[in-house]
GROMACS .gro file of C-alpha atoms in nm:
model
  408
    1MET     CA    1  -9.252 -12.964 -14.632
    2ALA     CA    2  -9.154 -13.289 -14.674
    3GLU     CA    3  -9.043 -13.435 -14.956
    4GLY     CA    4  -9.242 -13.654 -15.157
    5ASP     CA    5  -9.598 -13.425 -14.987
    6GLU     CA    6  -9.487 -13.049 -15.138
    7TRP     CA    7  -9.638 -12.938 -15.439
    8HIS     CA    8  -9.374 -12.741 -15.645
    9GLY     CA    9  -9.604 -12.608 -15.877
   10LEU     CA   10  -9.728 -12.661 -16.254
   11GLU     CA   11  -9.465 -13.022 -16.333
   12GLN     CA   12  -9.455 -12.929 -16.824
   13PRO     CA   13  -9.404 -12.574 -16.878
   14VAL     CA   14  -9.702 -12.397 -17.101
   15GLN     CA   15  -9.658 -12.415 -17.458
   16ASP     CA   16  -9.987 -12.288 -17.517
   17PRO     CA   17 -10.049 -11.901 -17.590
   18GLU     CA   18 -10.428 -11.833 -17.396
   19GLU     CA   19 -10.302 -12.047 -17.106
   20LEU     CA   20  -9.974 -11.824 -17.032
   21ARG     CA   21 -10.201 -11.552 -17.068
   22VAL     CA   22 -10.477 -11.613 -16.840
   23MET     CA   23 -10.124 -11.774 -16.620
   24ASN     CA   24  -9.929 -11.404 -16.604
   25SER     CA   25 -10.231 -11.193 -16.579
   26ALA     CA   26 -10.297 -11.431 -16.205
   27VAL     CA   27  -9.915 -11.371 -16.144
   28ASP     CA   28  -9.845 -10.972 -16.282
   29SER     CA   29 -10.195 -10.929 -16.070
   30PHE     CA   30 -10.025 -10.947 -15.773
   31GLN     CA   31  -9.790 -10.761 -15.808
   32GLN     CA   32 -10.008 -10.494 -15.850
   33TYR     CA   33 -10.266 -10.538 -15.591
   34ALA     CA   34 -10.086 -10.212 -15.391
   35ARG     CA   35 -10.114  -9.981 -15.676
   36VAL     CA   36 -10.430 -10.030 -15.787
   37ALA     CA   37 -10.580 -10.053 -15.411
   38HIS     CA   38 -10.412  -9.760 -15.274
   39TYR     CA   39 -10.504  -9.557 -15.547
   40GLN     CA   40 -10.911  -9.723 -15.508
   41VAL     CA   41 -10.918  -9.706 -15.194
   42THR     CA   42 -10.739  -9.440 -15.003
   43HIS     CA   43 -10.617  -9.149 -15.329
   44MET     CA   44 -10.930  -9.114 -15.447
   45ARG     CA   45 -11.124  -9.029 -15.088
   46ARG     CA   46 -10.870  -8.810 -15.069
   47GLN     CA   47 -10.990  -8.587 -15.393
   48THR     CA   48 -11.360  -8.555 -15.310
   49PHE     CA   49 -11.275  -8.473 -14.993
   50TYR     CA   50 -11.069  -8.197 -15.074
   51ALA     CA   51 -11.343  -8.164 -15.299
   52LEU     CA   52 -11.556  -8.049 -14.971
   53PRO     CA   53 -11.604  -7.743 -14.860
   54ARG     CA   54 -11.301  -7.618 -14.698
   55ALA     CA   55 -11.555  -7.576 -14.321
   56GLN     CA   56 -11.601  -7.927 -14.350
   57TRP     CA   57 -11.318  -8.081 -14.491
   58GLU     CA   58 -11.077  -7.951 -14.206
   59MET     CA   59 -11.406  -8.030 -13.915
   60LEU     CA   60 -11.321  -8.376 -14.053
   61ALA     CA   61 -10.969  -8.349 -14.066
   62ALA     CA   62 -10.942  -8.260 -13.709
   63PRO     CA   63 -10.957  -8.439 -13.367
   64PRO     CA   64 -11.255  -8.672 -13.299
   65PHE     CA   65 -11.264  -8.805 -13.735
   66ASN     CA   66 -10.961  -8.766 -13.837
   67TYR     CA   67 -10.993  -8.842 -14.186
   68LEU     CA   68 -10.712  -8.805 -14.298
   69ASP     CA   69 -10.513  -9.012 -14.070
   70THR     CA   70 -10.767  -9.276 -14.106
   71LEU     CA   71 -10.629  -9.324 -14.537
   72THR     CA   72 -10.256  -9.286 -14.434
   73LYS     CA   73 -10.320  -9.570 -14.199
   74VAL     CA   74 -10.566  -9.832 -14.486
   75ASP     CA   75 -10.204  -9.670 -14.655
   76GLU     CA   76 -10.070  -9.844 -14.420
   77ALA     CA   77 -10.270 -10.189 -14.378
   78ILE     CA   78 -10.259 -10.215 -14.822
   79ASP     CA   79  -9.876 -10.163 -14.788
   80SER     CA   80  -9.894 -10.479 -14.496
   81ASN     CA   81 -10.093 -10.638 -14.791
   82ALA     CA   82  -9.919 -10.644 -15.043
   83GLU     CA   83  -9.638 -10.753 -14.803
   84LEU     CA   84  -9.793 -11.159 -14.892
   85ALA     CA   85  -9.947 -11.016 -15.206
   86ARG     CA   86  -9.513 -11.019 -15.321
   87ALA     CA   87  -9.433 -11.304 -15.175
   88ILE     CA   88  -9.624 -11.507 -15.317
   89PHE     CA   89  -9.597 -11.324 -15.659
   90GLN     CA   90  -9.191 -11.386 -15.697
   91CYS     CA   91  -9.340 -11.799 -15.556
   92GLY     CA   92  -9.537 -11.798 -15.911
   93LEU     CA   93  -9.206 -11.651 -16.066
   94ASP     CA   94  -9.063 -11.925 -15.942
   95ALA     CA   95  -9.290 -12.247 -15.916
   96PHE     CA   96  -9.452 -12.161 -16.228
   97GLY     CA   97  -9.166 -12.078 -16.412
   98LEU     CA   98  -9.259 -11.788 -16.534
   99GLY     CA   99  -9.011 -11.491 -16.479
  100VAL     CA  100  -8.690 -11.405 -16.605
  101PRO     CA  101  -8.314 -11.244 -16.417
  102ASP     CA  102  -8.315 -10.879 -16.352
  103GLU     CA  103  -8.014 -10.775 -16.562
  104VAL     CA  104  -7.886 -10.563 -16.228
  105THR     CA  105  -8.001 -10.784 -15.941
  106GLY     CA  106  -8.053 -11.100 -16.098
  107GLU     CA  107  -8.416 -11.083 -15.924
  108LEU     CA  108  -8.699 -11.271 -16.055
  109LYS     CA  109  -8.899 -11.058 -16.282
  110LEU     CA  110  -9.196 -11.071 -16.533
  111PRO     CA  111  -9.108 -11.070 -16.890
  112LYS     CA  112  -9.167 -10.748 -16.989
  113GLN     CA  113  -9.455 -10.850 -17.255
  114TRP     CA  114  -9.669 -10.899 -16.885
  115ASN     CA  115  -9.493 -10.684 -16.705
  116GLY     CA  116  -9.836 -10.483 -16.590
  117PHE     CA  117 -10.003 -10.654 -16.722
  118SER     CA  118 -10.312 -10.758 -16.575
  119LYS     CA  119 -10.672 -10.535 -16.579
  120HIS     CA  120 -10.876 -10.476 -16.294
  121HIS     CA  121 -11.058 -10.786 -16.317
  122ASP     CA  122 -10.801 -10.992 -16.256
  123ILE     CA  123 -10.630 -10.744 -15.996
  124ASP     CA  124 -10.982 -10.790 -15.810
  125LYS     CA  125 -10.977 -11.116 -15.790
  126ALA     CA  126 -10.609 -11.120 -15.693
  127ARG     CA  127 -10.765 -10.930 -15.348
  128SER     CA  128 -11.001 -11.147 -15.295
  129THR     CA  129 -10.775 -11.441 -15.299
  130LEU     CA  130 -10.594 -11.235 -15.013
  131ARG     CA  131 -10.902 -11.127 -14.796
  132GLN     CA  132 -10.952 -11.573 -14.842
  133PHE     CA  133 -10.695 -11.646 -14.612
  134TYR     CA  134 -10.832 -11.504 -14.360
  135ARG     CA  135 -11.012 -11.834 -14.399
  136ASP     CA  136 -10.800 -12.046 -14.427
  137TRP     CA  137 -10.464 -11.975 -14.224
  138THR     CA  138 -10.601 -11.749 -13.969
  139ALA     CA  139 -10.654 -11.884 -13.647
  140GLU     CA  140 -10.936 -11.630 -13.657
  141GLY     CA  141 -11.032 -11.803 -13.876
  142ALA     CA  142 -11.105 -12.108 -13.784
  143SER     CA  143 -11.496 -12.147 -13.666
  144GLU     CA  144 -11.562 -12.131 -14.054
  145ARG     CA  145 -11.251 -12.395 -14.162
  146ALA     CA  146 -11.492 -12.630 -13.880
  147ALA     CA  147 -11.818 -12.530 -14.012
  148CYS     CA  148 -11.746 -12.634 -14.381
  149TYR     CA  149 -11.461 -12.885 -14.316
  150GLY     CA  150 -11.578 -13.016 -13.991
  151PRO     CA  151 -11.846 -13.296 -14.252
  152VAL     CA  152 -11.537 -13.352 -14.406
  153MET     CA  153 -11.287 -13.466 -14.189
  154LYS     CA  154 -11.552 -13.665 -13.996
  155ALA     CA  155 -11.690 -13.908 -14.309
  156ILE     CA  156 -11.318 -13.929 -14.360
  157ALA     CA  157 -11.325 -14.042 -13.982
  158SER     CA  158 -11.601 -14.362 -14.048
  159GLU     CA  159 -11.414 -14.400 -14.276
  160LYS     CA  160 -11.101 -14.502 -14.179
  161LYS     CA  161 -11.281 -14.724 -13.946
  162ASN     CA  162 -11.312 -14.994 -14.209
  163LEU     CA  163 -10.944 -14.994 -14.354
  164GLN     CA  164 -10.731 -15.237 -14.435
  165PRO     CA  165 -10.414 -15.253 -14.202
  166GLY     CA  166 -10.154 -14.978 -14.371
  167LYS     CA  167 -10.424 -14.876 -14.576
  168ARG     CA  168 -10.498 -14.496 -14.666
  169LEU     CA  169 -10.760 -14.306 -14.798
  170ASN     CA  170 -10.673 -14.192 -15.099
  171VAL     CA  171 -10.928 -13.787 -15.177
  172LEU     CA  172 -11.004 -13.587 -15.411
  173VAL     CA  173 -11.087 -13.182 -15.304
  174PRO     CA  174 -11.227 -13.001 -15.571
  175GLY     CA  175 -11.229 -12.626 -15.623
  176ALA     CA  176 -10.921 -12.652 -15.331
  177GLY     CA  177 -10.896 -12.305 -15.259
  178LEU     CA  178 -10.582 -12.214 -15.050
  179GLY     CA  179 -10.532 -12.565 -15.012
  180ARG     CA  180 -10.593 -12.554 -14.672
  181LEU     CA  181 -10.856 -12.824 -14.632
  182VAL     CA  182 -10.606 -13.049 -14.869
  183PHE     CA  183 -10.317 -12.981 -14.518
  184GLU     CA  184 -10.538 -13.098 -14.262
  185LEU     CA  185 -10.626 -13.467 -14.450
  186LEU     CA  186 -10.248 -13.514 -14.543
  187LEU     CA  187 -10.184 -13.458 -14.145
  188ALA     CA  188 -10.495 -13.705 -14.128
  189GLY     CA  189 -10.292 -13.967 -14.229
  190CYS     CA  190 -10.498 -13.957 -14.615
  191ASP     CA  191 -10.267 -13.916 -15.003
  192VAL     CA  192 -10.468 -13.640 -15.118
  193GLN     CA  193 -10.517 -13.476 -15.393
  194GLY     CA  194 -10.621 -13.142 -15.454
  195ASN     CA  195 -10.761 -12.998 -15.803
  196GLU     CA  196 -10.795 -12.568 -15.857
  197ILE     CA  197 -10.843 -12.377 -16.202
  198SER     CA  198 -10.799 -12.065 -16.053
  199TYR     CA  199 -10.440 -11.995 -16.067
  200HIS     CA  200 -10.464 -11.686 -15.837
  201GLN     CA  201 -10.539 -12.011 -15.547
  202LEU     CA  202 -10.280 -12.184 -15.738
  203LEU     CA  203 -10.020 -11.937 -15.694
  204ALA     CA  204 -10.107 -11.847 -15.361
  205SER     CA  205 -10.167 -12.196 -15.241
  206SER     CA  206  -9.852 -12.288 -15.329
  207PHE     CA  207  -9.730 -12.034 -15.146
  208ILE     CA  208  -9.818 -12.082 -14.760
  209LEU     CA  209  -9.823 -12.488 -14.886
  210ASN     CA  210  -9.438 -12.463 -15.009
  211ARG     CA  211  -9.229 -12.078 -14.943
  212CYS     CA  212  -9.371 -11.963 -14.631
  213GLU     CA  213  -9.085 -11.940 -14.422
  214ARG     CA  214  -9.237 -11.938 -14.000
  215ALA     CA  215  -9.567 -11.874 -13.837
  216GLU     CA  216  -9.718 -11.517 -13.859
  217GLN     CA  217  -9.470 -11.433 -14.080
  218PHE     CA  218  -9.775 -11.192 -14.212
  219THR     CA  219 -10.037 -10.951 -14.116
  220ILE     CA  220 -10.394 -10.911 -14.308
  221TYR     CA  221 -10.630 -10.633 -14.318
  222PRO     CA  222 -10.930 -10.796 -14.502
  223TRP     CA  223 -11.234 -10.534 -14.401
  224VAL     CA  224 -10.986 -10.263 -14.527
  225HIS     CA  225 -11.047 -10.169 -14.883
  226THR     CA  226 -11.431 -10.117 -14.785
  227PHE     CA  227 -11.545  -9.835 -14.504
  228SER     CA  228 -11.949  -9.956 -14.513
  229ASN     CA  229 -12.098 -10.141 -14.251
  230HIS     CA  230 -11.776 -10.062 -13.930
  231HIS     CA  231 -11.932  -9.982 -13.603
  232SER     CA  232 -11.573  -9.842 -13.587
  233ARG     CA  233 -11.200  -9.779 -13.720
  234GLU     CA  234 -11.062  -9.936 -13.532
  235ASN     CA  235 -11.316 -10.295 -13.620
  236GLN     CA  236 -11.191 -10.205 -13.960
  237LEU     CA  237 -10.815 -10.165 -13.910
  238ARG     CA  238 -10.787 -10.571 -13.733
  239GLY     CA  239 -10.496 -10.708 -13.888
  240TYR     CA  240 -10.481 -11.108 -13.844
  241LYS     CA  241 -10.187 -11.326 -13.900
  242VAL     CA  242 -10.102 -11.553 -14.203
  243PRO     CA  243 -10.040 -11.802 -14.114
  244ASP     CA  244 -10.181 -11.999 -13.793
  245VAL     CA  245  -9.990 -12.246 -13.864
  246HIS     CA  246  -9.638 -12.288 -14.044
  247CYS     CA  247  -9.674 -12.611 -14.301
  248ALA     CA  248  -9.349 -12.773 -14.309
  249THR     CA  249  -9.295 -12.760 -13.916
  250GLU     CA  250  -9.644 -12.916 -13.907
  251THR     CA  251  -9.571 -13.211 -14.106
  252MET     CA  252  -9.220 -13.309 -13.905
  253ARG     CA  253  -9.427 -13.305 -13.605
  254ALA     CA  254  -9.713 -13.515 -13.763
  255GLY     CA  255  -9.687 -13.918 -13.715
  256GLU     CA  256  -9.832 -14.086 -14.029
  257LEU     CA  257  -9.863 -13.826 -14.356
  258GLY     CA  258 -10.020 -13.915 -14.638
  259GLU     CA  259  -9.937 -13.785 -14.953
  260MET     CA  260 -10.080 -13.456 -15.087
  261SER     CA  261 -10.081 -13.356 -15.521
  262MET     CA  262 -10.193 -13.040 -15.682
  263THR     CA  263 -10.358 -13.043 -16.003
  264ALA     CA  264 -10.411 -12.740 -16.201
  265ALA     CA  265 -10.692 -12.834 -16.454
  266ASP     CA  266 -11.088 -12.739 -16.525
  267PHE     CA  267 -11.261 -12.986 -16.323
  268LEU     CA  268 -11.463 -13.169 -16.575
  269CYS     CA  269 -11.179 -13.183 -16.833
  270GLU     CA  270 -10.876 -13.384 -16.559
  271TYR     CA  271 -11.096 -13.624 -16.446
  272THR     CA  272 -11.250 -13.732 -16.743
  273LYS     CA  273 -10.980 -13.889 -16.834
  274PRO     CA  274 -10.953 -14.288 -16.795
  275ASP     CA  275 -10.662 -14.304 -16.645
  276ASN     CA  276 -10.866 -14.178 -16.322
  277ALA     CA  277 -11.157 -14.383 -16.356
  278SER     CA  278 -11.172 -14.579 -16.051
  279THR     CA  279 -10.916 -14.381 -15.850
  280PHE     CA  280 -11.059 -14.175 -15.472
  281ASP     CA  281 -11.215 -14.341 -15.171
  282VAL     CA  282 -11.334 -13.985 -15.099
  283VAL     CA  283 -11.448 -13.713 -15.328
  284ALA     CA  284 -11.540 -13.451 -15.105
  285THR     CA  285 -11.684 -13.139 -15.243
  286VAL     CA  286 -11.680 -12.768 -14.978
  287PHE     CA  287 -11.882 -12.481 -15.196
  288PHE     CA  288 -11.788 -12.684 -15.509
  289LEU     CA  289 -12.098 -12.836 -15.670
  290ASP     CA  290 -12.251 -12.487 -15.727
  291THR     CA  291 -11.972 -12.425 -15.918
  292ALA     CA  292 -12.151 -12.636 -16.159
  293PRO     CA  293 -12.342 -12.474 -16.480
  294ASN     CA  294 -12.424 -12.904 -16.537
  295LEU     CA  295 -12.476 -13.040 -16.265
  296VAL     CA  296 -12.508 -13.401 -16.394
  297ARG     CA  297 -12.210 -13.364 -16.554
  298TYR     CA  298 -12.008 -13.275 -16.257
  299LEU     CA  299 -12.141 -13.594 -16.054
  300GLU     CA  300 -12.117 -13.816 -16.327
  301CYS     CA  301 -11.716 -13.750 -16.305
  302ILE     CA  302 -11.775 -13.807 -15.924
  303TYR     CA  303 -11.899 -14.100 -15.991
  304SER     CA  304 -11.689 -14.211 -16.154
  305CYS     CA  305 -11.357 -14.184 -16.030
  306LEU     CA  306 -11.431 -14.271 -15.741
  307LYS     CA  307 -11.385 -14.671 -15.614
  308PRO     CA  308 -11.699 -14.819 -15.581
  309GLY     CA  309 -11.808 -14.816 -15.197
  310GLY     CA  310 -11.604 -14.466 -15.245
  311ILE     CA  311 -11.808 -14.186 -15.091
  312LEU     CA  312 -11.880 -13.768 -15.167
  313VAL     CA  313 -11.865 -13.613 -14.853
  314ASN     CA  314 -12.047 -13.278 -14.949
  315ILE     CA  315 -12.084 -12.931 -14.762
  316GLY     CA  316 -12.206 -12.594 -14.910
  317PRO     CA  317 -12.473 -12.308 -15.041
  318LEU     CA  318 -12.642 -12.345 -15.372
  319LEU     CA  319 -12.515 -12.018 -15.445
  320TRP     CA  320 -12.564 -12.127 -15.874
  321HIS     CA  321 -12.224 -11.956 -16.027
  322PHE     CA  322 -12.425 -11.937 -16.426
  323GLU     CA  323 -12.761 -11.818 -16.290
  324GLY     CA  324 -12.852 -11.558 -16.577
  325GLN     CA  325 -12.564 -11.672 -16.761
  326VAL     CA  326 -12.461 -11.836 -17.079
  327PRO     CA  327 -12.186 -12.060 -16.999
  328GLY     CA  328 -11.919 -11.909 -17.273
  329SER     CA  329 -11.776 -12.220 -17.466
  330LYS     CA  330 -11.396 -12.157 -17.528
  331GLN     CA  331 -11.343 -12.120 -17.872
  332VAL     CA  332 -11.137 -12.324 -18.111
  333ASP     CA  333 -11.001 -12.458 -18.489
  334ASP     CA  334 -11.178 -12.793 -18.638
  335ASP     CA  335 -10.956 -12.966 -18.851
  336GLU     CA  336 -11.124 -12.786 -19.160
  337GLY     CA  337 -10.993 -12.387 -19.013
  338ASP     CA  338 -11.378 -12.318 -18.860
  339THR     CA  339 -11.440 -12.224 -18.589
  340VAL     CA  340 -11.671 -12.436 -18.308
  341ALA     CA  341 -11.753 -12.515 -17.948
  342GLU     CA  342 -11.556 -12.750 -17.766
  343MET     CA  343 -11.778 -12.902 -17.538
  344SER     CA  344 -11.592 -13.047 -17.295
  345GLY     CA  345 -11.502 -12.823 -16.945
  346ILE     CA  346 -11.717 -12.628 -16.713
  347ALA     CA  347 -11.793 -12.326 -16.966
  348GLU     CA  348 -11.949 -12.650 -17.185
  349PRO     CA  349 -12.261 -12.458 -17.372
  350GLY     CA  350 -12.589 -12.528 -17.093
  351SER     CA  351 -12.653 -12.511 -16.690
  352PHE     CA  352 -12.974 -12.535 -16.527
  353GLU     CA  353 -13.047 -12.413 -16.135
  354LEU     CA  354 -13.213 -12.704 -15.911
  355THR     CA  355 -13.363 -12.665 -15.567
  356ASP     CA  356 -13.114 -12.831 -15.257
  357ASP     CA  357 -13.489 -13.071 -15.247
  358GLU     CA  358 -13.364 -13.172 -15.584
  359VAL     CA  359 -12.993 -13.222 -15.612
  360MET     CA  360 -13.026 -13.467 -15.375
  361GLN     CA  361 -13.289 -13.628 -15.617
  362LEU     CA  362 -12.966 -13.561 -15.870
  363VAL     CA  363 -12.781 -13.778 -15.698
  364THR     CA  364 -12.963 -14.044 -15.616
  365LYS     CA  365 -13.031 -14.100 -16.018
  366CYS     CA  366 -12.668 -14.009 -16.056
  367GLY     CA  367 -12.647 -14.410 -15.905
  368PHE     CA  368 -12.558 -14.248 -15.554
  369VAL     CA  369 -12.734 -14.413 -15.239
  370VAL     CA  370 -12.766 -14.149 -14.952
  371GLU     CA  371 -12.645 -14.190 -14.570
  372SER     CA  372 -12.658 -13.886 -14.435
  373ARG     CA  373 -12.817 -13.580 -14.517
  374GLU     CA  374 -12.813 -13.248 -14.275
  375GLN     CA  375 -12.963 -12.883 -14.354
  376ASN     CA  376 -12.901 -12.549 -14.208
  377LEU     CA  377 -12.623 -12.597 -14.078
  378GLU     CA  378 -12.489 -12.210 -14.031
  379ALA     CA  379 -12.183 -12.172 -14.268
  380PRO     CA  380 -11.971 -11.796 -14.283
  381TYR     CA  381 -11.781 -11.710 -14.540
  382ILE     CA  382 -11.503 -11.544 -14.519
  383HIS     CA  383 -11.755 -11.286 -14.216
  384ASP     CA  384 -11.697 -11.020 -14.079
  385ALA     CA  385 -11.820 -11.144 -13.726
  386GLN     CA  386 -11.757 -10.691 -13.562
  387SER     CA  387 -11.946 -10.598 -14.012
  388MET     CA  388 -12.341 -10.326 -13.947
  389LEU     CA  389 -12.404 -10.651 -14.211
  390GLN     CA  390 -12.456 -10.990 -14.160
  391THR     CA  391 -12.462 -11.246 -14.406
  392LYS     CA  392 -12.509 -11.640 -14.357
  393TYR     CA  393 -12.547 -11.995 -14.528
  394LEU     CA  394 -12.745 -12.197 -14.435
  395ALA     CA  395 -12.571 -12.524 -14.581
  396SER     CA  396 -12.663 -12.842 -14.642
  397THR     CA  397 -12.381 -13.111 -14.591
  398TRP     CA  398 -12.459 -13.448 -14.754
  399VAL     CA  399 -12.271 -13.809 -14.728
  400ALA     CA  400 -12.315 -14.072 -15.042
  401ARG     CA  401 -12.185 -14.355 -15.127
  402LYS     CA  402 -12.083 -14.543 -15.484
  403PRO     CA  403 -12.255 -14.872 -15.463
  404ALA     CA  404 -12.008 -15.134 -15.378
  405THR     CA  405 -12.152 -15.315 -15.687
  406ALA     CA  406 -12.051 -15.059 -15.938
  407ALA     CA  407 -11.885 -15.132 -16.259
  408SER     CA  408 -11.579 -14.995 -16.246
   0.00000   0.00000   0.00000
């Protein structure tokens, strides 16, 4: 991408031991994806298949079932997914400063203490991240992007009409994920900052935005990890080219670009800082507000971040991420050496869940003026239209403005 528009990774080396552990586990999970996927998806199925009575497995191994051939094709699809996983792994070693040179090849690798360190939940996150490329970076995912990013782009276009000549909107995207909305806002001429707490997402977005060599460089198979609810093997084994666009090429083709940056941090910890007060013209929350254990804190933070007259544009369901859980508090040592709960950030104690109508009332209680609202928008999320199991969100979208006379 053009100089000044590229997010190169972390600006400062990470010193905190716990954060280093989390980062290295995330990086290693992409390296471990293929091994674990082969074991879980095909190796164990071969074992249970051969445990059948001989007459049965011989029947299923022959046409028209060809079950063993299917497992071979699934292995090949996993290997294709793994090409993207390995590219993200190599990019992460470099961009996040985690790699050390191999003594023989000189290629970057994880230090010995982190190699193979990731646990199953980290590898599951890597697998989920690879599936999310279908939504954000394939041509076939365009309808999902239109459904969830469309309201944001519409609100941005409306705000642009009131800009003074030569000015650009400054937009914040919390929960930026794989970076597609951030990239689209860059192309639209905005100065845009993405924020993401997940290192799995940060690693993947850093690669696709900055290091991917060409459009359609990889082929992913998002439905290959499960054998349930497929009409046919062809449906299960559908592949999709990634990415649908090459970011560097698109920025060269575009007209006037904005500037792009990314913060790797807890949303509340980063954006309650005084230097972020009254900074943004727009905060765009896409499938994000329901990640809040305490929505009051999110809305207060967004209100503080916005310039007077700025807008919060939201779209999403209300799948409250902390429902049924007690949000975990990070344990830290105070000045006297006693262990206490750190009372900032996403994991602070206390949580509640509201209905959509109650959310709108809370938005006004927090000082916003709701300018528009629409309900029941069909918003699929990594949706397999060919599956025998169909689920969809009926999302809510709205625009709320911080009053122009609000105190800074």
